[in-house]
Amino acid sequence: MTEFKINDLITLKFRYPSTEIYVNGKRFIQCKQLLLSIPKDDVEKYSDVESIDEAVEIYDHSVYKSQIYRDDGIPEMENDENYSLIEPEEEFWDHCSNLQVWSEYDYDTRLLKVNLAFPLLKQLAKAGDDLAQIKLKEEILKRLLSGSESVIEFLFVEGYQDYLSNEELLTGLLEAKEAETLMEIQQKLNIIFKFVPSINRGLEVAWKERKIVHKFSMSNKKVSGLDLFNCNLTELPDNTFKLKSIKVINIGRNPSFNMTLGYFKDLINKLKHLKILVFSQNQSENLSSGIEKLLKKN
């Protein structure tokens, strides 16, 4: 068995044909397929790509052995007829190199795939790594601000936003007045907002949290979407009208919310950027003809 020590807590072990990561002496995970080998001296070469995850998103390809490969396995940069799959032991040393770089760059999660970087960072924090304990919150906030939908979705689904207080999350992501407005709405409705790329995406909140946790989306540090589904509303909280950049609001399943044509007209006059309003399973007048006429005028 071959071993390589990254730092006091991380060790990689090679048991043919697998590479395993150990944290504080305990087996943590078996490494998946190597996506990108980053030599320490070549980190700056990838400065135009924000992260490994972004590289995959941008090119819609697999990143392998420092090159971009199409789905057919042909290198994007050159068609190398002599190409062969990397040997397991060589892959082990490339994993070692990647994690060495990651450690030396203070656990920068952009240098590893998100589904390895954050679980590993969390495990290091649990093991008492002082730097990991500091970096965990910093990296969560940094990656939420990155704009990468796959990363934001991962952090939402896997519960990493819970490592930030609600105030840290909102003030870290939004302009001060926007964060203050969401906190006012939360307090009034006794709910908590979490960040998603789009409130229309099918990202489910855990069943036990559905009465409390609601979603918001943002653009340029301003709220762009707000999920007020099943909040026992009779009308929108007044604070909502402070969110002048909002484009999408979901007020579905608020059976006491009586959506009249007059209320709808007032709403779209106050929220000039509103594009989508979901009010299914609410009380409402027969609005279709009235809304159609109103929208034509606008």
PDB file of C-alpha atoms in Angstrom:
ATOM      1  CA  MET A   1       0.000   0.000   0.000  1.00  0.00           C
ATOM      2  CA  THR A   2       1.251   3.477  -0.950  1.00  0.00           C
ATOM      3  CA  GLU A   3       0.511   6.503   1.253  1.00  0.00           C
ATOM      4  CA  PHE A   4       0.901  10.251   0.797  1.00  0.00           C
ATOM      5  CA  LYS A   5       0.455  12.749   3.626  1.00  0.00           C
ATOM      6  CA  ILE A   6      -1.083  16.096   2.585  1.00  0.00           C
ATOM      7  CA  ASN A   7      -1.010  17.703   6.041  1.00  0.00           C
ATOM      8  CA  ASP A   8      -1.477  16.678   9.669  1.00  0.00           C
ATOM      9  CA  LEU A   9      -5.051  15.548   9.061  1.00  0.00           C
ATOM     10  CA  ILE A  10      -5.286  14.428   5.403  1.00  0.00           C
ATOM     11  CA  THR A  11      -3.643  11.264   4.070  1.00  0.00           C
ATOM     12  CA  LEU A  12      -4.227   9.513   0.748  1.00  0.00           C
ATOM     13  CA  LYS A  13      -3.808   5.750   0.493  1.00  0.00           C
ATOM     14  CA  PHE A  14      -3.541   3.685  -2.677  1.00  0.00           C
ATOM     15  CA  ARG A  15      -5.018   0.191  -2.570  1.00  0.00           C
ATOM     16  CA  TYR A  16      -5.067  -1.072  -6.128  1.00  0.00           C
ATOM     17  CA  PRO A  17      -7.026   0.070  -8.019  1.00  0.00           C
ATOM     18  CA  SER A  18      -8.530   2.656  -5.662  1.00  0.00           C
ATOM     19  CA  THR A  19      -7.405   5.901  -4.055  1.00  0.00           C
ATOM     20  CA  GLU A  20      -8.855   6.594  -0.597  1.00  0.00           C
ATOM     21  CA  ILE A  21      -8.815   9.775   1.482  1.00  0.00           C
ATOM     22  CA  TYR A  22      -8.308   9.529   5.229  1.00  0.00           C
ATOM     23  CA  VAL A  23      -9.068  12.365   7.649  1.00  0.00           C
ATOM     24  CA  ASN A  24      -7.529  12.216  11.108  1.00  0.00           C
ATOM     25  CA  GLY A  25      -6.725   8.538  10.601  1.00  0.00           C
ATOM     26  CA  LYS A  26     -10.254   7.521   9.560  1.00  0.00           C
ATOM     27  CA  ARG A  27     -11.320   6.538   6.048  1.00  0.00           C
ATOM     28  CA  PHE A  28     -13.338   9.411   4.610  1.00  0.00           C
ATOM     29  CA  ILE A  29     -14.055   8.625   0.972  1.00  0.00           C
ATOM     30  CA  GLN A  30     -12.895   6.705  -2.068  1.00  0.00           C
ATOM     31  CA  CYS A  31     -11.887   9.096  -4.840  1.00  0.00           C
ATOM     32  CA  LYS A  32     -13.967   9.185  -7.997  1.00  0.00           C
ATOM     33  CA  GLN A  33     -12.659   9.631 -11.522  1.00  0.00           C
ATOM     34  CA  LEU A  34      -9.977  12.287 -11.748  1.00  0.00           C
ATOM     35  CA  LEU A  35     -11.398  15.395 -13.407  1.00  0.00           C
ATOM     36  CA  LEU A  36      -8.447  17.721 -13.528  1.00  0.00           C
ATOM     37  CA  SER A  37      -4.839  17.462 -12.479  1.00  0.00           C
ATOM     38  CA  ILE A  38      -3.574  20.893 -11.440  1.00  0.00           C
ATOM     39  CA  PRO A  39       0.199  21.176 -11.041  1.00  0.00           C
ATOM     40  CA  LYS A  40       1.088  23.685  -8.336  1.00  0.00           C
ATOM     41  CA  ASP A  41       2.965  25.907 -10.781  1.00  0.00           C
ATOM     42  CA  ASP A  42       0.047  25.958 -13.259  1.00  0.00           C
ATOM     43  CA  VAL A  43      -2.780  27.215 -11.035  1.00  0.00           C
ATOM     44  CA  GLU A  44      -2.725  30.648 -12.679  1.00  0.00           C
ATOM     45  CA  LYS A  45      -3.253  29.015 -16.084  1.00  0.00           C
ATOM     46  CA  TYR A  46      -6.849  28.358 -15.040  1.00  0.00           C
ATOM     47  CA  SER A  47      -7.511  31.909 -13.779  1.00  0.00           C
ATOM     48  CA  ASP A  48     -10.095  32.590 -16.522  1.00  0.00           C
ATOM     49  CA  VAL A  49     -12.264  29.745 -15.188  1.00  0.00           C
ATOM     50  CA  GLU A  50     -13.728  30.394 -11.742  1.00  0.00           C
ATOM     51  CA  SER A  51     -13.858  26.766 -10.612  1.00  0.00           C
ATOM     52  CA  ILE A  52     -13.663  23.141 -11.677  1.00  0.00           C
ATOM     53  CA  ASP A  53     -17.470  23.049 -11.496  1.00  0.00           C
ATOM     54  CA  GLU A  54     -17.710  26.073 -13.765  1.00  0.00           C
ATOM     55  CA  ALA A  55     -15.349  24.477 -16.289  1.00  0.00           C
ATOM     56  CA  VAL A  56     -17.708  21.515 -16.581  1.00  0.00           C
ATOM     57  CA  GLU A  57     -20.760  23.822 -16.802  1.00  0.00           C
ATOM     58  CA  ILE A  58     -19.238  26.134 -19.395  1.00  0.00           C
ATOM     59  CA  TYR A  59     -17.932  23.488 -21.734  1.00  0.00           C
ATOM     60  CA  ASP A  60     -20.574  20.839 -21.008  1.00  0.00           C
ATOM     61  CA  HIS A  61     -17.714  18.371 -21.204  1.00  0.00           C
ATOM     62  CA  SER A  62     -15.642  16.205 -18.918  1.00  0.00           C
ATOM     63  CA  VAL A  63     -12.373  17.674 -17.707  1.00  0.00           C
ATOM     64  CA  TYR A  64      -9.693  15.022 -17.564  1.00  0.00           C
ATOM     65  CA  LYS A  65      -5.915  15.111 -17.252  1.00  0.00           C
ATOM     66  CA  SER A  66      -5.702  18.906 -17.683  1.00  0.00           C
ATOM     67  CA  GLN A  67      -7.644  18.792 -20.954  1.00  0.00           C
ATOM     68  CA  ILE A  68     -11.279  19.185 -21.949  1.00  0.00           C
ATOM     69  CA  TYR A  69     -12.826  16.010 -23.414  1.00  0.00           C
ATOM     70  CA  ARG A  70     -16.055  15.724 -25.339  1.00  0.00           C
ATOM     71  CA  ASP A  71     -18.615  13.030 -24.546  1.00  0.00           C
ATOM     72  CA  ASP A  72     -17.100  10.807 -27.240  1.00  0.00           C
ATOM     73  CA  GLY A  73     -13.816  10.742 -25.330  1.00  0.00           C
ATOM     74  CA  ILE A  74     -11.854  12.663 -27.963  1.00  0.00           C
ATOM     75  CA  PRO A  75      -9.628  15.424 -26.560  1.00  0.00           C
ATOM     76  CA  GLU A  76     -11.049  18.847 -27.385  1.00  0.00           C
ATOM     77  CA  MET A  77      -7.625  20.395 -28.021  1.00  0.00           C
ATOM     78  CA  GLU A  78      -6.151  17.616 -30.111  1.00  0.00           C
ATOM     79  CA  ASN A  79      -7.130  14.212 -31.430  1.00  0.00           C
ATOM     80  CA  ASP A  80      -4.446  12.056 -29.879  1.00  0.00           C
ATOM     81  CA  GLU A  81      -4.565   8.538 -31.337  1.00  0.00           C
ATOM     82  CA  ASN A  82      -2.096   7.301 -28.730  1.00  0.00           C
ATOM     83  CA  TYR A  83      -4.287   8.420 -25.799  1.00  0.00           C
ATOM     84  CA  SER A  84      -4.961   5.724 -23.196  1.00  0.00           C
ATOM     85  CA  LEU A  85      -6.781   5.793 -19.881  1.00  0.00           C
ATOM     86  CA  ILE A  86      -4.678   6.882 -16.913  1.00  0.00           C
ATOM     87  CA  GLU A  87      -3.200   4.058 -14.840  1.00  0.00           C
ATOM     88  CA  PRO A  88      -4.666   3.738 -11.315  1.00  0.00           C
ATOM     89  CA  GLU A  89      -1.353   4.510  -9.590  1.00  0.00           C
ATOM     90  CA  GLU A  90      -0.766   7.564 -11.769  1.00  0.00           C
ATOM     91  CA  GLU A  91      -4.279   8.700 -10.918  1.00  0.00           C
ATOM     92  CA  PHE A  92      -3.420   8.284  -7.229  1.00  0.00           C
ATOM     93  CA  TRP A  93      -0.464  10.667  -7.578  1.00  0.00           C
ATOM     94  CA  ASP A  94      -2.629  13.159  -9.467  1.00  0.00           C
ATOM     95  CA  HIS A  95      -5.184  13.058  -6.656  1.00  0.00           C
ATOM     96  CA  CYS A  96      -2.327  13.688  -4.247  1.00  0.00           C
ATOM     97  CA  SER A  97      -1.169  16.642  -6.320  1.00  0.00           C
ATOM     98  CA  ASN A  98      -4.670  18.139  -6.450  1.00  0.00           C
ATOM     99  CA  LEU A  99      -5.212  17.875  -2.719  1.00  0.00           C
ATOM    100  CA  GLN A 100      -1.727  19.211  -2.018  1.00  0.00           C
ATOM    101  CA  VAL A 101      -2.547  22.295  -4.108  1.00  0.00           C
ATOM    102  CA  TRP A 102      -5.939  22.592  -2.409  1.00  0.00           C
ATOM    103  CA  SER A 103      -4.289  22.498   1.019  1.00  0.00           C
ATOM    104  CA  GLU A 104      -1.574  24.995   0.071  1.00  0.00           C
ATOM    105  CA  TYR A 105      -4.208  27.377  -1.314  1.00  0.00           C
ATOM    106  CA  ASP A 106      -6.024  27.411   2.046  1.00  0.00           C
ATOM    107  CA  TYR A 107      -8.824  25.001   1.080  1.00  0.00           C
ATOM    108  CA  ASP A 108     -10.053  27.030  -1.879  1.00  0.00           C
ATOM    109  CA  THR A 109     -13.134  25.003  -2.874  1.00  0.00           C
ATOM    110  CA  ARG A 110     -12.928  26.190  -6.493  1.00  0.00           C
ATOM    111  CA  LEU A 111      -9.965  23.845  -6.992  1.00  0.00           C
ATOM    112  CA  LEU A 112     -11.970  20.651  -6.360  1.00  0.00           C
ATOM    113  CA  LYS A 113     -15.390  19.436  -7.398  1.00  0.00           C
ATOM    114  CA  VAL A 114     -17.997  20.854  -5.045  1.00  0.00           C
ATOM    115  CA  ASN A 115     -19.195  17.392  -3.947  1.00  0.00           C
ATOM    116  CA  LEU A 116     -15.689  16.611  -2.667  1.00  0.00           C
ATOM    117  CA  ALA A 117     -14.501  20.053  -1.512  1.00  0.00           C
ATOM    118  CA  PHE A 118     -17.324  20.822   0.916  1.00  0.00           C
ATOM    119  CA  PRO A 119     -17.753  17.400   2.561  1.00  0.00           C
ATOM    120  CA  LEU A 120     -13.971  17.262   3.020  1.00  0.00           C
ATOM    121  CA  LEU A 121     -13.833  20.807   4.404  1.00  0.00           C
ATOM    122  CA  LYS A 122     -16.701  19.982   6.787  1.00  0.00           C
ATOM    123  CA  GLN A 123     -14.936  16.828   7.960  1.00  0.00           C
ATOM    124  CA  LEU A 124     -11.708  18.742   8.573  1.00  0.00           C
ATOM    125  CA  ALA A 125     -13.612  21.341  10.594  1.00  0.00           C
ATOM    126  CA  LYS A 126     -15.153  18.557  12.696  1.00  0.00           C
ATOM    127  CA  ALA A 127     -11.682  17.084  13.207  1.00  0.00           C
ATOM    128  CA  GLY A 128     -10.516  20.355  14.757  1.00  0.00           C
ATOM    129  CA  ASP A 129      -8.685  21.974  11.841  1.00  0.00           C
ATOM    130  CA  ASP A 130      -8.694  25.676  12.811  1.00  0.00           C
ATOM    131  CA  LEU A 131      -8.341  26.895   9.232  1.00  0.00           C
ATOM    132  CA  ALA A 132     -11.168  24.634   8.014  1.00  0.00           C
ATOM    133  CA  GLN A 133     -13.459  25.928  10.754  1.00  0.00           C
ATOM    134  CA  ILE A 134     -12.881  29.495   9.546  1.00  0.00           C
ATOM    135  CA  LYS A 135     -12.942  28.693   5.842  1.00  0.00           C
ATOM    136  CA  LEU A 136     -16.144  26.630   5.869  1.00  0.00           C
ATOM    137  CA  LYS A 137     -18.412  29.663   6.303  1.00  0.00           C
ATOM    138  CA  GLU A 138     -16.259  31.831   4.041  1.00  0.00           C
ATOM    139  CA  GLU A 139     -16.299  29.291   1.226  1.00  0.00           C
ATOM    140  CA  ILE A 140     -20.055  28.670   1.473  1.00  0.00           C
ATOM    141  CA  LEU A 141     -20.763  32.389   1.097  1.00  0.00           C
ATOM    142  CA  LYS A 142     -18.169  32.831  -1.643  1.00  0.00           C
ATOM    143  CA  ARG A 143     -19.579  29.982  -3.713  1.00  0.00           C
ATOM    144  CA  LEU A 144     -23.183  31.129  -3.219  1.00  0.00           C
ATOM    145  CA  LEU A 145     -22.109  34.445  -4.732  1.00  0.00           C
ATOM    146  CA  SER A 146     -20.334  32.712  -7.618  1.00  0.00           C
ATOM    147  CA  GLY A 147     -23.468  32.398  -9.736  1.00  0.00           C
ATOM    148  CA  SER A 148     -22.821  28.727 -10.532  1.00  0.00           C
ATOM    149  CA  GLU A 149     -26.268  27.113 -10.452  1.00  0.00           C
ATOM    150  CA  SER A 150     -24.986  23.583  -9.857  1.00  0.00           C
ATOM    151  CA  VAL A 151     -22.901  24.753  -6.878  1.00  0.00           C
ATOM    152  CA  ILE A 152     -25.748  26.809  -5.381  1.00  0.00           C
ATOM    153  CA  GLU A 153     -28.136  23.880  -5.768  1.00  0.00           C
ATOM    154  CA  PHE A 154     -25.654  21.500  -4.115  1.00  0.00           C
ATOM    155  CA  LEU A 155     -25.200  23.826  -1.140  1.00  0.00           C
ATOM    156  CA  PHE A 156     -28.989  24.171  -0.796  1.00  0.00           C
ATOM    157  CA  VAL A 157     -29.848  20.475  -1.128  1.00  0.00           C
ATOM    158  CA  GLU A 158     -27.028  19.298   1.141  1.00  0.00           C
ATOM    159  CA  GLY A 159     -27.876  21.824   3.868  1.00  0.00           C
ATOM    160  CA  TYR A 160     -24.669  23.862   3.800  1.00  0.00           C
ATOM    161  CA  GLN A 161     -26.562  27.162   4.113  1.00  0.00           C
ATOM    162  CA  ASP A 162     -27.389  26.039   7.657  1.00  0.00           C
ATOM    163  CA  TYR A 163     -23.747  26.627   8.632  1.00  0.00           C
ATOM    164  CA  LEU A 164     -24.457  30.348   8.263  1.00  0.00           C
ATOM    165  CA  SER A 165     -26.837  32.203  10.536  1.00  0.00           C
ATOM    166  CA  ASN A 166     -29.840  33.625   8.726  1.00  0.00           C
ATOM    167  CA  GLU A 167     -28.432  37.131   9.172  1.00  0.00           C
ATOM    168  CA  GLU A 168     -25.016  36.075   7.850  1.00  0.00           C
ATOM    169  CA  LEU A 169     -26.673  34.526   4.794  1.00  0.00           C
ATOM    170  CA  LEU A 170     -28.898  37.476   3.892  1.00  0.00           C
ATOM    171  CA  THR A 171     -26.440  40.280   4.656  1.00  0.00           C
ATOM    172  CA  GLY A 172     -23.649  38.375   2.915  1.00  0.00           C
ATOM    173  CA  LEU A 173     -25.620  37.901  -0.297  1.00  0.00           C
ATOM    174  CA  LEU A 174     -27.806  40.993  -0.584  1.00  0.00           C
ATOM    175  CA  GLU A 175     -27.560  44.756  -0.476  1.00  0.00           C
ATOM    176  CA  ALA A 176     -28.201  46.041   3.047  1.00  0.00           C
ATOM    177  CA  LYS A 177     -31.734  47.361   2.385  1.00  0.00           C
ATOM    178  CA  GLU A 178     -32.761  44.180   0.537  1.00  0.00           C
ATOM    179  CA  ALA A 179     -31.464  41.989   3.383  1.00  0.00           C
ATOM    180  CA  GLU A 180     -33.265  44.161   5.927  1.00  0.00           C
ATOM    181  CA  THR A 181     -36.533  43.844   3.983  1.00  0.00           C
ATOM    182  CA  LEU A 182     -36.319  40.035   3.833  1.00  0.00           C
ATOM    183  CA  MET A 183     -35.597  39.899   7.563  1.00  0.00           C
ATOM    184  CA  GLU A 184     -38.681  42.053   8.214  1.00  0.00           C
ATOM    185  CA  ILE A 185     -40.845  39.717   6.089  1.00  0.00           C
ATOM    186  CA  GLN A 186     -39.398  36.695   7.900  1.00  0.00           C
ATOM    187  CA  GLN A 187     -40.209  38.172  11.290  1.00  0.00           C
ATOM    188  CA  LYS A 188     -43.763  39.065  10.277  1.00  0.00           C
ATOM    189  CA  LEU A 189     -44.538  35.646   8.779  1.00  0.00           C
ATOM    190  CA  ASN A 190     -42.393  33.552  11.153  1.00  0.00           C
ATOM    191  CA  ILE A 191     -40.476  31.967   8.268  1.00  0.00           C
ATOM    192  CA  ILE A 192     -36.848  31.673   7.140  1.00  0.00           C
ATOM    193  CA  PHE A 193     -35.542  32.358   3.639  1.00  0.00           C
ATOM    194  CA  LYS A 194     -32.861  30.293   1.918  1.00  0.00           C
ATOM    195  CA  PHE A 195     -31.156  31.105  -1.367  1.00  0.00           C
ATOM    196  CA  VAL A 196     -31.715  29.189  -4.625  1.00  0.00           C
ATOM    197  CA  PRO A 197     -30.789  30.009  -8.246  1.00  0.00           C
ATOM    198  CA  SER A 198     -34.473  30.226  -9.204  1.00  0.00           C
ATOM    199  CA  ILE A 199     -37.591  29.793  -7.075  1.00  0.00           C
ATOM    200  CA  ASN A 200     -39.256  28.018 -10.016  1.00  0.00           C
ATOM    201  CA  ARG A 201     -36.722  25.176  -9.990  1.00  0.00           C
ATOM    202  CA  GLY A 202     -37.912  21.928  -8.438  1.00  0.00           C
ATOM    203  CA  LEU A 203     -35.672  22.154  -5.377  1.00  0.00           C
ATOM    204  CA  GLU A 204     -37.645  20.743  -2.490  1.00  0.00           C
ATOM    205  CA  VAL A 205     -37.296  21.894   1.082  1.00  0.00           C
ATOM    206  CA  ALA A 206     -37.009  19.050   3.608  1.00  0.00           C
ATOM    207  CA  TRP A 207     -40.496  17.935   4.684  1.00  0.00           C
ATOM    208  CA  LYS A 208     -40.014  18.910   8.352  1.00  0.00           C
ATOM    209  CA  GLU A 209     -38.984  22.444   7.295  1.00  0.00           C
ATOM    210  CA  ARG A 210     -41.689  23.166   4.710  1.00  0.00           C
ATOM    211  CA  LYS A 211     -43.807  25.344   7.007  1.00  0.00           C
ATOM    212  CA  ILE A 212     -40.790  27.441   7.982  1.00  0.00           C
ATOM    213  CA  VAL A 213     -38.214  27.471   5.160  1.00  0.00           C
ATOM    214  CA  HIS A 214     -38.983  29.425   2.002  1.00  0.00           C
ATOM    215  CA  LYS A 215     -36.828  30.309  -0.982  1.00  0.00           C
ATOM    216  CA  PHE A 216     -35.561  33.476  -2.579  1.00  0.00           C
ATOM    217  CA  SER A 217     -33.442  34.159  -5.640  1.00  0.00           C
ATOM    218  CA  MET A 218     -31.350  37.199  -6.454  1.00  0.00           C
ATOM    219  CA  SER A 219     -29.604  39.084  -9.222  1.00  0.00           C
ATOM    220  CA  ASN A 220     -26.892  41.683  -8.650  1.00  0.00           C
ATOM    221  CA  LYS A 221     -27.425  41.429  -4.873  1.00  0.00           C
ATOM    222  CA  LYS A 222     -31.125  42.302  -5.191  1.00  0.00           C
ATOM    223  CA  VAL A 223     -34.069  39.973  -4.622  1.00  0.00           C
ATOM    224  CA  SER A 224     -35.425  38.704  -7.948  1.00  0.00           C
ATOM    225  CA  GLY A 225     -37.733  35.918  -6.758  1.00  0.00           C
ATOM    226  CA  LEU A 226     -39.690  35.244  -3.577  1.00  0.00           C
ATOM    227  CA  ASP A 227     -41.453  32.073  -2.451  1.00  0.00           C
ATOM    228  CA  LEU A 228     -44.396  32.809  -0.133  1.00  0.00           C
ATOM    229  CA  PHE A 229     -46.164  29.533  -0.865  1.00  0.00           C
ATOM    230  CA  ASN A 230     -48.465  28.297   1.929  1.00  0.00           C
ATOM    231  CA  CYS A 231     -47.799  31.182   4.334  1.00  0.00           C
ATOM    232  CA  ASN A 232     -51.417  31.792   5.450  1.00  0.00           C
ATOM    233  CA  LEU A 233     -51.443  35.129   3.650  1.00  0.00           C
ATOM    234  CA  THR A 234     -54.488  37.305   3.144  1.00  0.00           C
ATOM    235  CA  GLU A 235     -52.360  39.846   1.256  1.00  0.00           C
ATOM    236  CA  LEU A 236     -48.690  40.469   0.513  1.00  0.00           C
ATOM    237  CA  PRO A 237     -46.696  41.870   3.432  1.00  0.00           C
ATOM    238  CA  ASP A 238     -46.243  45.623   2.896  1.00  0.00           C
ATOM    239  CA  ASN A 239     -42.454  45.164   2.970  1.00  0.00           C
ATOM    240  CA  THR A 240     -42.645  43.155  -0.252  1.00  0.00           C
ATOM    241  CA  PHE A 241     -43.266  46.348  -2.202  1.00  0.00           C
ATOM    242  CA  LYS A 242     -39.804  47.600  -1.187  1.00  0.00           C
ATOM    243  CA  LEU A 243     -38.282  44.892  -3.393  1.00  0.00           C
ATOM    244  CA  LYS A 244     -38.346  46.949  -6.573  1.00  0.00           C
ATOM    245  CA  SER A 245     -36.273  44.506  -8.673  1.00  0.00           C
ATOM    246  CA  ILE A 246     -38.437  41.464  -7.978  1.00  0.00           C
ATOM    247  CA  LYS A 247     -39.544  39.517 -11.057  1.00  0.00           C
ATOM    248  CA  VAL A 248     -41.180  36.367  -9.647  1.00  0.00           C
ATOM    249  CA  ILE A 249     -43.495  35.878  -6.643  1.00  0.00           C
ATOM    250  CA  ASN A 250     -45.167  32.617  -5.642  1.00  0.00           C
ATOM    251  CA  ILE A 251     -48.182  33.142  -3.352  1.00  0.00           C
ATOM    252  CA  GLY A 252     -49.822  29.791  -4.151  1.00  0.00           C
ATOM    253  CA  ARG A 253     -51.782  27.801  -1.564  1.00  0.00           C
ATOM    254  CA  ASN A 254     -52.812  30.783   0.541  1.00  0.00           C
ATOM    255  CA  PRO A 255     -56.551  30.035   0.523  1.00  0.00           C
ATOM    256  CA  SER A 256     -57.505  33.220   2.391  1.00  0.00           C
ATOM    257  CA  PHE A 257     -55.694  35.395  -0.151  1.00  0.00           C
ATOM    258  CA  ASN A 258     -58.441  36.942  -2.284  1.00  0.00           C
ATOM    259  CA  MET A 259     -56.785  38.048  -5.529  1.00  0.00           C
ATOM    260  CA  THR A 260     -59.072  40.711  -6.983  1.00  0.00           C
ATOM    261  CA  LEU A 261     -58.478  42.598 -10.194  1.00  0.00           C
ATOM    262  CA  GLY A 262     -58.026  45.809  -8.233  1.00  0.00           C
ATOM    263  CA  TYR A 263     -55.377  44.224  -6.007  1.00  0.00           C
ATOM    264  CA  PHE A 264     -53.599  42.767  -9.028  1.00  0.00           C
ATOM    265  CA  LYS A 265     -53.601  46.169 -10.744  1.00  0.00           C
ATOM    266  CA  ASP A 266     -52.147  47.829  -7.640  1.00  0.00           C
ATOM    267  CA  LEU A 267     -49.519  45.115  -7.349  1.00  0.00           C
ATOM    268  CA  ILE A 268     -48.163  45.436 -10.885  1.00  0.00           C
ATOM    269  CA  ASN A 269     -48.190  49.239 -10.620  1.00  0.00           C
ATOM    270  CA  LYS A 270     -45.969  49.050  -7.524  1.00  0.00           C
ATOM    271  CA  LEU A 271     -43.699  46.227  -8.722  1.00  0.00           C
ATOM    272  CA  LYS A 272     -42.750  47.383 -12.205  1.00  0.00           C
ATOM    273  CA  HIS A 273     -40.364  44.489 -12.931  1.00  0.00           C
ATOM    274  CA  LEU A 274     -42.744  41.696 -11.899  1.00  0.00           C
ATOM    275  CA  LYS A 275     -43.002  39.111 -14.696  1.00  0.00           C
ATOM    276  CA  ILE A 276     -44.458  36.021 -13.001  1.00  0.00           C
ATOM    277  CA  LEU A 277     -47.067  35.853 -10.225  1.00  0.00           C
ATOM    278  CA  VAL A 278     -48.183  32.395  -9.100  1.00  0.00           C
ATOM    279  CA  PHE A 279     -51.453  32.425  -7.124  1.00  0.00           C
ATOM    280  CA  SER A 280     -52.849  28.933  -7.625  1.00  0.00           C
ATOM    281  CA  GLN A 281     -55.097  27.404  -4.925  1.00  0.00           C
ATOM    282  CA  ASN A 282     -56.135  30.862  -3.676  1.00  0.00           C
ATOM    283  CA  GLN A 283     -59.458  32.646  -3.706  1.00  0.00           C
ATOM    284  CA  SER A 284     -59.754  34.810  -6.806  1.00  0.00           C
ATOM    285  CA  GLU A 285     -62.219  36.503  -9.041  1.00  0.00           C
ATOM    286  CA  ASN A 286     -62.476  35.332 -12.650  1.00  0.00           C
ATOM    287  CA  LEU A 287     -59.436  37.421 -13.533  1.00  0.00           C
ATOM    288  CA  SER A 288     -58.358  36.121 -16.914  1.00  0.00           C
ATOM    289  CA  SER A 289     -60.221  38.630 -19.122  1.00  0.00           C
ATOM    290  CA  GLY A 290     -59.527  41.561 -16.803  1.00  0.00           C
ATOM    291  CA  ILE A 291     -55.820  40.769 -16.529  1.00  0.00           C
ATOM    292  CA  GLU A 292     -55.551  40.354 -20.303  1.00  0.00           C
ATOM    293  CA  LYS A 293     -57.054  43.843 -20.859  1.00  0.00           C
ATOM    294  CA  LEU A 294     -54.879  45.325 -18.124  1.00  0.00           C
ATOM    295  CA  LEU A 295     -51.672  43.864 -19.541  1.00  0.00           C
ATOM    296  CA  LYS A 296     -52.526  45.132 -23.017  1.00  0.00           C
ATOM    297  CA  LYS A 297     -52.809  48.659 -21.628  1.00  0.00           C
ATOM    298  CA  ASN A 298     -49.426  48.325 -19.965  1.00  0.00           C
TER     299      ASN A 298
END
